[in-house]
Tab-separated table of C-alpha atoms in Angstrom:
chain	number	residue	atom	x	y	z
A	1498	MET	CA	-89.018	-6.503	55.279
A	1499	ASP	CA	-87.619	-4.299	52.549
A	1500	PHE	CA	-88.531	-5.451	49.041
A	1501	PHE	CA	-85.523	-3.787	47.472
A	1502	ALA	CA	-83.186	-5.360	50.059
A	1503	LEU	CA	-84.680	-8.734	49.154
A	1504	MET	CA	-84.055	-8.051	45.455
A	1505	ASP	CA	-80.443	-7.112	46.262
A	1506	ALA	CA	-80.014	-10.331	48.251
A	1507	LEU	CA	-81.349	-12.428	45.368
A	1508	GLN	CA	-78.681	-10.962	43.104
A	1509	THR	CA	-75.922	-12.503	45.229
A	1510	ARG	CA	-74.644	-16.085	45.155
A	1511	ASN	CA	-75.807	-16.865	48.700
A	1512	GLY	CA	-79.241	-15.384	48.015
A	1513	LEU	CA	-79.780	-17.558	44.931
A	1514	ILE	CA	-78.622	-20.658	46.826
A	1515	GLU	CA	-81.064	-19.887	49.641
A	1516	LEU	CA	-83.846	-19.420	47.075
A	1517	GLY	CA	-83.026	-22.815	45.549
A	1518	ILE	CA	-82.946	-24.459	48.988
A	1519	GLY	CA	-86.320	-22.937	49.857
A	1520	ALA	CA	-87.833	-24.102	46.548
A	1521	ALA	CA	-86.428	-27.615	47.121
A	1522	CYS	CA	-87.962	-27.691	50.611
A	1523	MET	CA	-91.341	-26.660	49.178
A	1524	LEU	CA	-91.207	-29.398	46.515
A	1525	LEU	CA	-90.211	-32.014	49.086
A	1526	ALA	CA	-93.053	-30.913	51.388
A	1527	LEU	CA	-95.485	-31.071	48.476
A	1528	PHE	CA	-94.308	-34.635	47.752
A	1529	ILE	CA	-94.847	-35.567	51.415
A	1530	ALA	CA	-98.361	-34.054	51.401
A	1531	ARG	CA	-99.322	-35.960	48.225
A	1532	ARG	CA	-97.990	-39.248	49.593
A	1533	LEU	CA	-99.919	-38.710	52.816
A	1534	TYR	CA	-103.104	-37.944	50.868
A	1535	HIS	CA	-102.840	-41.113	48.763
A	1536	ARG	CA	-102.039	-43.187	51.841
A	1537	TRP	CA	-104.740	-41.880	54.197
A	1538	PHE	CA	-107.501	-40.332	52.064
A	1539	SER	CA	-107.597	-41.811	48.554
A	1540	HIS	CA	-108.988	-45.141	49.788
A	1541	HIS	CA	-110.891	-43.585	52.697
A	1542	PRO	CA	-112.596	-40.430	51.315
A	1543	GLU	CA	-114.813	-40.210	54.398
A	1544	ARG	CA	-111.758	-39.104	56.405
A	1545	TYR	CA	-111.435	-36.035	54.195
A	1546	GLU	CA	-114.912	-34.978	55.294
A	1547	GLN	CA	-113.984	-35.167	58.989
A	1548	PHE	CA	-112.720	-31.903	60.475
A	1549	LEU	CA	-109.621	-32.995	62.399
A	1550	PRO	CA	-108.148	-35.275	59.665
A	1551	TYR	CA	-108.900	-32.595	57.072
A	1552	LEU	CA	-107.316	-29.855	59.206
A	1553	GLY	CA	-104.247	-31.999	59.796
A	1554	PHE	CA	-103.834	-32.591	56.084
A	1555	ARG	CA	-104.158	-28.841	55.350
A	1556	LEU	CA	-101.289	-28.145	57.777
A	1557	VAL	CA	-98.956	-30.860	56.473
A	1558	LEU	CA	-97.605	-28.810	53.562
A	1559	PRO	CA	-96.734	-25.528	55.358
A	1560	LEU	CA	-95.471	-27.145	58.590
A	1561	SER	CA	-93.341	-29.811	56.895
A	1562	ALA	CA	-91.931	-27.207	54.503
A	1563	GLN	CA	-91.129	-24.874	57.418
A	1564	LEU	CA	-89.439	-27.689	59.316
A	1565	LEU	CA	-87.330	-28.517	56.275
A	1566	VAL	CA	-86.461	-24.827	55.795
A	1567	ILE	CA	-85.419	-24.503	59.460
A	1568	LEU	CA	-83.170	-27.586	59.178
A	1569	ALA	CA	-81.715	-26.338	55.899
A	1570	SER	CA	-81.057	-22.849	57.275
A	1571	PHE	CA	-79.373	-24.314	60.361
A	1572	THR	CA	-77.153	-26.529	58.187
A	1573	TRP	CA	-76.435	-23.729	55.715
A	1574	GLY	CA	-75.573	-21.323	58.542
A	1575	ARG	CA	-73.106	-23.792	60.030
A	1576	LEU	CA	-71.401	-24.151	56.644
A	1577	GLU	CA	-71.302	-20.555	55.410
A	1578	HIS	CA	-71.365	-18.488	58.625
A	1579	ALA	CA	-73.204	-15.782	56.684
A	1580	PRO	CA	-76.413	-13.887	57.495
A	1581	MET	CA	-79.461	-15.497	55.895
A	1582	LEU	CA	-82.363	-13.381	54.658
A	1583	VAL	CA	-84.185	-15.471	52.044
A	1584	LEU	CA	-84.553	-18.621	54.179
A	1585	HIS	CA	-85.793	-16.564	57.127
A	1586	ILE	CA	-88.427	-15.032	54.852
A	1587	PHE	CA	-89.388	-18.522	53.640
A	1588	SER	CA	-89.804	-19.715	57.225
A	1589	ALA	CA	-91.949	-16.732	58.263
A	1590	LEU	CA	-94.201	-16.975	55.210
A	1591	LEU	CA	-94.728	-20.706	55.666
A	1592	PHE	CA	-95.661	-20.172	59.322
A	1593	TRP	CA	-98.311	-17.626	58.367
A	1594	LEU	CA	-99.560	-19.923	55.593
A	1595	ALA	CA	-100.216	-22.546	58.283
A	1596	VAL	CA	-101.993	-19.952	60.473
A	1597	ILE	CA	-104.182	-18.766	57.573
A	1598	ARG	CA	-105.108	-22.325	56.583
A	1599	LEU	CA	-105.995	-23.103	60.183
A	1600	CYS	CA	-108.224	-20.027	60.508
A	1601	THR	CA	-110.049	-20.538	57.187
A	1602	ALA	CA	-110.692	-24.215	57.991
A	1603	VAL	CA	-112.136	-23.282	61.391
A	1604	VAL	CA	-114.304	-20.571	59.802
A	1605	ARG	CA	-115.648	-23.026	57.209
A	1606	GLN	CA	-116.424	-25.527	59.960
A	1607	ALA	CA	-118.356	-22.841	61.861
A	1608	PHE	CA	-120.617	-22.125	58.876
A	1609	PRO	CA	-123.651	-24.346	58.179
A	1610	ASN	CA	-123.150	-27.102	55.638
A	1611	GLY	CA	-123.172	-25.843	52.080
A	1612	ARG	CA	-122.738	-22.158	52.965
A	1613	PHE	CA	-118.927	-22.102	52.627
A	1614	GLU	CA	-117.546	-24.689	50.220
A	1615	ARG	CA	-114.079	-26.199	50.409
A	1616	HIS	CA	-113.026	-24.606	47.102
A	1617	SER	CA	-114.050	-21.195	48.454
A	1618	GLU	CA	-112.003	-21.865	51.578
A	1619	HIS	CA	-108.907	-22.732	49.510
A	1620	LEU	CA	-109.359	-19.630	47.344
A	1621	LEU	CA	-109.758	-17.383	50.394
A	1622	ALA	CA	-106.689	-18.875	52.078
A	1623	THR	CA	-104.620	-18.375	48.904
A	1624	VAL	CA	-105.729	-14.758	48.473
A	1625	LEU	CA	-105.074	-13.915	52.128
A	1626	TRP	CA	-101.628	-15.518	52.032
A	1627	LEU	CA	-100.618	-13.762	48.814
A	1628	GLY	CA	-101.788	-10.476	50.311
A	1629	PHE	CA	-99.734	-11.140	53.423
A	1630	VAL	CA	-96.683	-12.056	51.301
A	1631	SER	CA	-96.893	-8.822	49.313
A	1632	TRP	CA	-97.199	-6.829	52.545
A	1633	ALA	CA	-94.477	-8.771	54.395
A	1634	ILE	CA	-91.778	-8.367	51.724
A	1635	GLY	CA	-92.803	-4.798	50.920
A	1636	PHE	CA	-93.938	-5.651	47.400
A	1637	ASP	CA	-97.112	-3.602	47.816
A	1638	VAL	CA	-95.057	-0.444	48.367
A	1639	ALA	CA	-93.132	-1.032	45.139
A	1640	VAL	CA	-96.341	-1.650	43.190
A	1641	THR	CA	-97.951	1.448	44.711
A	1642	ASP	CA	-95.008	3.630	43.727
A	1643	TRP	CA	-95.090	2.223	40.194
A	1644	LEU	CA	-98.835	2.842	39.787
A	1645	GLU	CA	-98.477	6.405	41.084
A	1646	SER	CA	-95.781	7.031	38.488
A	1647	ILE	CA	-98.269	6.287	35.671
A	1648	SER	CA	-100.353	9.467	35.522
A	1649	PHE	CA	-102.184	11.599	32.986
A	1650	SER	CA	-104.384	14.707	32.911
A	1651	ILE	CA	-108.069	15.058	32.054
A	1652	GLY	CA	-108.758	18.745	31.753
A	1653	LYS	CA	-107.505	20.320	34.974
A	1654	THR	CA	-107.587	17.043	36.902
A	1655	ARG	CA	-104.457	14.932	37.355
A	1656	LEU	CA	-105.115	11.198	37.615
A	1657	ASP	CA	-102.830	8.228	38.191
A	1658	MET	CA	-103.392	4.488	37.879
A	1659	LEU	CA	-103.459	3.986	41.651
A	1660	THR	CA	-106.375	6.415	42.031
A	1661	ILE	CA	-108.287	4.774	39.179
A	1662	ILE	CA	-107.788	1.223	40.498
A	1663	ASN	CA	-108.613	2.337	44.038
A	1664	GLY	CA	-111.812	3.987	42.802
A	1665	LEU	CA	-112.869	0.938	40.803
A	1666	LEU	CA	-112.284	-1.321	43.791
A	1667	TRP	CA	-114.277	0.924	46.117
A	1668	VAL	CA	-117.155	1.236	43.641
A	1669	THR	CA	-117.184	-2.546	43.109
A	1670	VAL	CA	-117.171	-3.281	46.831
A	1671	ILE	CA	-119.924	-0.763	47.609
A	1672	VAL	CA	-122.143	-1.911	44.728
A	1673	VAL	CA	-121.632	-5.587	45.595
A	1674	VAL	CA	-122.524	-4.877	49.230
A	1675	ALA	CA	-125.630	-2.984	48.063
A	1676	LEU	CA	-126.705	-5.876	45.816
A	1677	TRP	CA	-126.056	-8.372	48.595
A	1678	GLY	CA	-128.109	-6.297	51.023
A	1679	SER	CA	-130.912	-5.914	48.482
A	1680	ARG	CA	-131.044	-9.690	47.992
A	1681	LEU	CA	-131.316	-10.227	51.738
A	1682	ILE	CA	-134.080	-7.633	52.048
A	1683	GLU	CA	-135.853	-9.033	48.971
A	1684	ALA	CA	-135.779	-12.533	50.454
A	1685	ARG	CA	-137.296	-11.235	53.690
A	1686	ILE	CA	-139.968	-9.255	51.815
A	1687	MET	CA	-140.967	-12.232	49.649
A	1688	LYS	CA	-141.580	-14.260	52.828
A	1689	LEU	CA	-144.253	-11.809	54.029
A	1690	LYS	CA	-147.247	-13.903	53.020
A	1691	HIS	CA	-149.776	-11.422	54.413
A	1692	LEU	CA	-148.780	-8.940	51.680
A	1693	ASP	CA	-150.082	-9.218	48.138
A	1694	SER	CA	-147.555	-10.851	45.774
A	1695	ASN	CA	-147.502	-7.766	43.520
A	1696	LEU	CA	-146.774	-5.477	46.475
A	1697	ARG	CA	-143.937	-7.732	47.561
A	1698	ILE	CA	-142.404	-7.525	44.092
A	1699	VAL	CA	-142.812	-3.720	44.064
A	1700	PHE	CA	-141.140	-3.310	47.472
A	1701	ALA	CA	-138.312	-5.646	46.447
A	1702	LYS	CA	-137.628	-3.741	43.211
A	1703	LEU	CA	-137.832	-0.351	44.932
A	1704	THR	CA	-135.412	-1.547	47.618
A	1705	ARG	CA	-132.885	-2.713	45.040
A	1706	THR	CA	-133.181	0.520	43.036
A	1707	LEU	CA	-132.798	2.754	46.095
A	1708	LEU	CA	-129.829	0.772	47.414
A	1709	LEU	CA	-128.059	0.971	44.048
A	1710	ILE	CA	-128.640	4.734	43.884
A	1711	ALA	CA	-127.369	5.116	47.455
A	1712	ALA	CA	-124.319	2.963	46.604
A	1713	VAL	CA	-123.447	5.215	43.663
A	1714	LEU	CA	-123.923	8.365	45.752
A	1715	ILE	CA	-121.637	6.925	48.444
A	1716	ALA	CA	-119.043	5.566	46.036
A	1717	LEU	CA	-118.534	8.762	44.021
A	1718	PRO	CA	-117.290	10.923	46.939
A	1719	VAL	CA	-115.077	8.047	48.124
A	1720	VAL	CA	-113.439	7.936	44.702
A	1721	GLY	CA	-113.058	11.713	44.737
A	1722	ILE	CA	-115.731	12.676	42.191
A	1723	ASP	CA	-117.800	15.735	43.032
A	1724	LEU	CA	-121.526	15.033	43.123
A	1725	THR	CA	-122.196	18.240	41.179
A	1726	VAL	CA	-121.113	16.423	38.025
A	1727	LEU	CA	-124.312	14.401	38.362
A	1728	SER	CA	-126.283	17.418	37.205
A	1729	VAL	CA	-124.538	17.277	33.841
A	1730	PHE	CA	-124.824	13.524	33.748
A	1731	GLY	CA	-128.508	13.716	34.654
A	1732	GLY	CA	-129.128	16.112	31.781
A	1733	ALA	CA	-127.402	13.747	29.387
A	1734	VAL	CA	-129.428	10.822	30.692
A	1735	GLY	CA	-132.635	12.836	30.303
A	1736	ILE	CA	-131.833	13.565	26.670
A	1737	GLY	CA	-130.981	9.904	26.127
A	1738	LEU	CA	-134.269	8.820	27.647
A	1739	GLY	CA	-136.126	11.320	25.515
A	1740	PHE	CA	-134.625	10.064	22.249
A	1741	GLY	CA	-133.223	6.565	22.455
A	1742	LEU	CA	-134.343	5.047	25.753
A	1743	GLN	CA	-137.973	6.089	25.855
A	1744	LYS	CA	-139.191	2.540	25.155
A	1745	ILE	CA	-137.078	1.161	28.012
A	1746	ALA	CA	-138.345	3.881	30.341
A	1747	SER	CA	-141.919	3.180	29.228
A	1748	ASN	CA	-141.534	-0.533	29.981
A	1749	PHE	CA	-139.950	0.233	33.351
A	1750	VAL	CA	-142.784	2.562	34.418
A	1751	SER	CA	-145.402	0.204	32.974
A	1752	GLY	CA	-143.975	-2.622	35.076
A	1753	PHE	CA	-144.550	-0.657	38.280
A	1754	ILE	CA	-148.069	0.302	37.131
A	1755	ILE	CA	-148.932	-3.356	36.495
A	1756	LEU	CA	-147.652	-4.350	39.911
A	1757	LEU	CA	-149.348	-1.517	41.773
A	1758	ASP	CA	-152.803	-1.749	40.173
A	1759	ARG	CA	-152.699	-5.581	40.560
A	1760	SER	CA	-154.236	-6.117	37.121
A	1761	ILE	CA	-151.784	-8.949	36.445
A	1762	ARG	CA	-150.431	-11.360	39.055
A	1763	ILE	CA	-148.135	-14.341	39.089
A	1764	GLY	CA	-150.162	-17.375	37.973
A	1765	ASP	CA	-152.785	-15.438	35.968
A	1766	ARG	CA	-153.919	-16.921	32.661
A	1767	LEU	CA	-153.598	-14.269	29.918
A	1768	MET	CA	-154.417	-14.055	26.245
A	1769	VAL	CA	-152.135	-11.597	24.444
A	1770	ASP	CA	-152.196	-11.441	20.625
A	1771	ASN	CA	-153.905	-14.861	20.343
A	1772	ARG	CA	-151.311	-16.428	22.630
A	1773	VAL	CA	-152.556	-18.004	25.858
A	1774	GLY	CA	-150.247	-18.665	28.782
A	1775	TYR	CA	-149.653	-18.296	32.493
A	1776	VAL	CA	-147.661	-15.477	34.083
A	1777	THR	CA	-144.573	-17.007	35.685
A	1778	LYS	CA	-142.462	-13.883	36.247
A	1779	ILE	CA	-142.884	-10.107	36.269
A	1780	THR	CA	-139.734	-8.029	35.744
A	1781	SER	CA	-139.140	-4.320	35.314
A	1782	ARG	CA	-139.103	-4.720	31.506
A	1783	TYR	CA	-141.282	-7.682	30.547
A	1784	VAL	CA	-143.729	-10.349	31.719
A	1785	VAL	CA	-142.942	-14.024	31.160
A	1786	LEU	CA	-145.943	-15.833	29.654
A	1787	LYS	CA	-145.566	-19.644	29.661
A	1788	GLY	CA	-147.787	-21.572	27.272
A	1789	ALA	CA	-149.203	-25.065	27.644
A	1790	ASP	CA	-146.502	-26.384	25.260
A	1791	GLY	CA	-143.728	-25.142	27.570
A	1792	THR	CA	-142.651	-22.201	25.413
A	1793	GLU	CA	-142.202	-18.859	27.160
A	1794	ALA	CA	-143.024	-15.495	25.607
A	1795	LEU	CA	-141.442	-12.285	26.916
A	1796	VAL	CA	-144.201	-9.703	26.603
A	1797	PRO	CA	-143.043	-6.071	27.091
A	1798	ASN	CA	-144.821	-4.273	29.918
A	1799	ASP	CA	-145.749	-1.441	27.577
A	1800	THR	CA	-147.757	-3.890	25.434
A	1801	LEU	CA	-149.789	-4.991	28.452
A	1802	ILE	CA	-150.573	-1.360	29.335
A	1803	SER	CA	-151.381	0.028	25.886
A	1804	GLY	CA	-153.077	-3.035	24.328
A	1805	THR	CA	-156.084	-5.183	25.146
A	1806	VAL	CA	-155.211	-8.106	27.396
A	1807	ILE	CA	-157.691	-10.863	28.255
A	1808	ASN	CA	-157.069	-11.976	31.829
A	1809	GLN	CA	-158.970	-15.238	32.100
A	1810	SER	CA	-158.335	-15.466	35.845
A	1811	TYR	CA	-158.614	-11.816	36.909
A	1812	SER	CA	-161.354	-12.296	39.524
A	1813	ASP	CA	-161.857	-16.074	39.343
A	1814	LYS	CA	-159.557	-18.697	37.876
A	1815	ASN	CA	-162.447	-21.106	37.083
A	1816	MET	CA	-162.948	-21.362	33.310
A	1817	TRP	CA	-165.893	-22.333	31.134
A	1818	THR	CA	-165.314	-24.573	28.129
A	1819	SER	CA	-167.528	-26.680	25.887
A	1820	LEU	CA	-167.578	-29.740	23.617
A	1821	PRO	CA	-169.684	-29.990	20.415
A	1822	VAL	CA	-171.519	-33.284	19.743
A	1823	GLN	CA	-173.843	-34.260	16.893
A	1824	VAL	CA	-176.602	-36.906	17.090
A	1825	ALA	CA	-178.795	-38.412	14.388
A	1826	TYR	CA	-182.308	-37.252	13.622
A	1827	GLY	CA	-184.803	-39.359	15.521
A	1828	THR	CA	-182.686	-39.383	18.692
A	1829	ASP	CA	-184.384	-38.877	22.054
A	1830	LEU	CA	-182.886	-35.439	22.751
A	1831	ASP	CA	-183.835	-35.393	26.427
A	1832	LEU	CA	-181.962	-38.664	26.945
A	1833	ALA	CA	-178.982	-37.423	24.931
A	1834	LEU	CA	-178.755	-34.232	26.974
A	1835	ASP	CA	-178.871	-36.205	30.226
A	1836	LEU	CA	-176.137	-38.538	28.986
A	1837	LEU	CA	-173.934	-35.565	28.113
A	1838	LYS	CA	-174.265	-34.261	31.664
A	1839	GLN	CA	-173.383	-37.709	33.039
A	1840	ALA	CA	-170.264	-37.828	30.831
A	1841	ALA	CA	-169.087	-34.542	32.360
A	1842	ASP	CA	-169.004	-36.107	35.833
A	1843	GLN	CA	-165.194	-35.797	36.110
A	1844	PRO	CA	-162.995	-34.875	39.122
A	1845	ARG	CA	-161.776	-31.646	37.505
A	1846	VAL	CA	-165.254	-30.444	36.512
A	1847	LEU	CA	-167.008	-28.208	39.036
A	1848	LYS	CA	-170.210	-29.490	40.562
A	1849	ASN	CA	-171.502	-26.009	41.396
A	1850	PRO	CA	-172.236	-24.624	38.912
A	1851	GLY	CA	-172.562	-28.028	37.305
A	1852	PRO	CA	-172.281	-28.995	33.620
A	1853	ASN	CA	-175.110	-28.296	31.229
A	1854	ALA	CA	-176.063	-29.457	27.732
A	1855	PHE	CA	-177.805	-27.514	24.945
A	1856	VAL	CA	-179.392	-28.049	21.537
A	1857	THR	CA	-177.632	-25.577	19.259
A	1858	LEU	CA	-178.523	-26.353	15.620
A	1859	PHE	CA	-180.531	-28.616	13.323
A	1860	ALA	CA	-177.789	-29.283	10.796
A	1861	ASP	CA	-177.697	-31.139	7.483
A	1862	SER	CA	-176.419	-34.454	8.830
A	1863	GLY	CA	-177.801	-34.356	12.355
A	1864	ILE	CA	-178.696	-32.309	15.422
A	1865	ASN	CA	-175.864	-30.309	16.984
A	1866	LEU	CA	-175.584	-30.477	20.774
A	1867	GLU	CA	-173.086	-28.761	23.027
A	1868	LEU	CA	-171.844	-29.769	26.484
A	1869	GLY	CA	-170.578	-26.887	28.627
A	1870	PHE	CA	-168.821	-27.140	31.978
A	1871	TRP	CA	-166.604	-25.214	34.405
A	1872	VAL	CA	-163.016	-26.332	35.081
A	1873	ALA	CA	-161.445	-25.655	38.485
A	1874	ASP	CA	-157.796	-26.014	37.439
A	1875	PRO	CA	-157.298	-24.658	33.898
A	1876	GLU	CA	-153.545	-24.470	34.515
A	1877	ASN	CA	-153.439	-28.269	34.037
A	1878	GLY	CA	-154.716	-28.016	30.459
A	1879	PHE	CA	-157.887	-29.158	28.689
A	1880	MET	CA	-156.829	-31.832	26.207
A	1881	GLY	CA	-156.752	-34.718	28.694
A	1882	LEU	CA	-160.043	-33.672	30.287
A	1883	LYS	CA	-161.816	-33.312	26.947
A	1884	SER	CA	-160.484	-36.699	25.861
A	1885	ASP	CA	-161.922	-38.339	29.007
A	1886	ILE	CA	-165.307	-36.674	28.475
A	1887	ASN	CA	-165.403	-37.653	24.781
A	1888	LEU	CA	-164.680	-41.279	25.688
A	1889	ALA	CA	-167.456	-41.207	28.308
A	1890	ILE	CA	-169.895	-39.765	25.732
A	1891	TRP	CA	-168.953	-42.469	23.232
A	1892	ARG	CA	-169.535	-45.275	25.746
A	1893	LEU	CA	-172.847	-43.862	27.026
A	1894	PHE	CA	-174.180	-43.313	23.500
A	1895	LYS	CA	-173.280	-46.889	22.549
A	1896	GLN	CA	-175.045	-48.252	25.647
A	1897	HIS	CA	-178.257	-46.377	24.770
A	1898	ASN	CA	-178.068	-46.910	20.984
A	1899	ILE	CA	-177.633	-43.255	20.134
A	1900	ASP	CA	-175.989	-42.758	16.755
A	1901	ILE	CA	-173.425	-40.100	15.986
A	1902	PRO	CA	-173.997	-39.344	12.281
A	1903	PHE	CA	-171.407	-38.675	9.629
A	1904	PRO	CA	-171.910	-36.605	6.465
A	1905	GLN	CA	-173.758	-38.488	3.696
A	1906	ARG	CA	-174.815	-37.413	0.209
A	1907	GLU	CA	-177.519	-39.097	-1.884
A	1908	VAL	CA	-177.293	-38.505	-5.658
A	1909	ARG	CA	-180.405	-39.039	-7.843
A	1910	ILE	CA	-180.299	-38.951	-11.635
A	1911	ILE	CA	-183.630	-37.696	-13.098
A	1912	GLY	CA	-184.651	-38.017	-16.709
A	1913	ASP	CA	-182.063	-40.567	-17.721
A	1914	LYS	CA	-182.559	-41.550	-21.413
A	1915	PRO	CA	-182.587	-45.267	-22.294
A	1916	ALA	CA	-179.651	-46.467	-24.263
A	1917	GLN	CA	-180.329	-46.790	-28.085
A	1918	GLY	CA	-179.436	-50.003	-29.866
């Protein structure tokens, strides 16, 4: 179909009447589709989830509209005896709308549940039909000619809007395909349980980086850009890295060093600048450190390389902790030490090596003891465990009449003069 011939037809009386008839047929078909939906699906939503009822409903609008257009064109032809262009175009486009809706519904049914949603199907069908309409009426040729007419020069190169849009589309498609492929490869790599977690992250990041570089190298020649310009661009990037982006580059390189030397892994317990937390994510720029209170700190990779980091689970995640206890003078210390060990008999406390108790100081108010023990799961915190052990110590000391002293001060007044009458 010729777009300009269609425009000429719409400028005539018959063409405008045909356009109005076609629009009226579409509105009537839309009314029929809505009535059918309210009658068959509004009170029975389970029918909308069934393939055949759903497919039938999707075809009601285009097929009923086409039938109405065919009847209207037959009636209008009998009355006017004039060639009809607009109604024939309406009929053809409605037929292909029905075909596109049928194909997209079948494709969605073929995909596993949840992989291709109904909204995505409707969007795809609409885009495909609009693309077919623009091609069928020749609108794409008119738009192409108009974009080619908008041109300008950059140096010795002549560019037009069509070339720019075409290049952007190609670059977008190639980069999106590269990102999609990198996600698929990354998902497969992360499932390789026989590889160390750090190595899996390294391979995944290298794959994404290499695919993006390859996508750019492929996209530039497609757009028409000579790859020799990359030498100039690379020099500019090098200067930028040397002056303004050196910290970003340092973090990027430090991230790969951390992953390759396996000094920090996902799940490690770190102490960085008096902050203790667990590593939940390692990126190319920072490490996510999640504290016991739920807050997350983003620690730059460069900080972990250049500073001192205490990895409390580098070779073994078991942790040693202790509880101070004070008893009164005159207490049977051997009994008190045994009771402290009994109080540490908790599910989370390791049996080998087992808990131990020590006499640490003869203080002013009493004798300081300390109960030390190893915890197998420090990621679950210490407050609840220490509370349970303290309660057990309190009960055992009460059963065996062991006093826990509190600070006391005795004041004596020496040389007090008697009061004079």
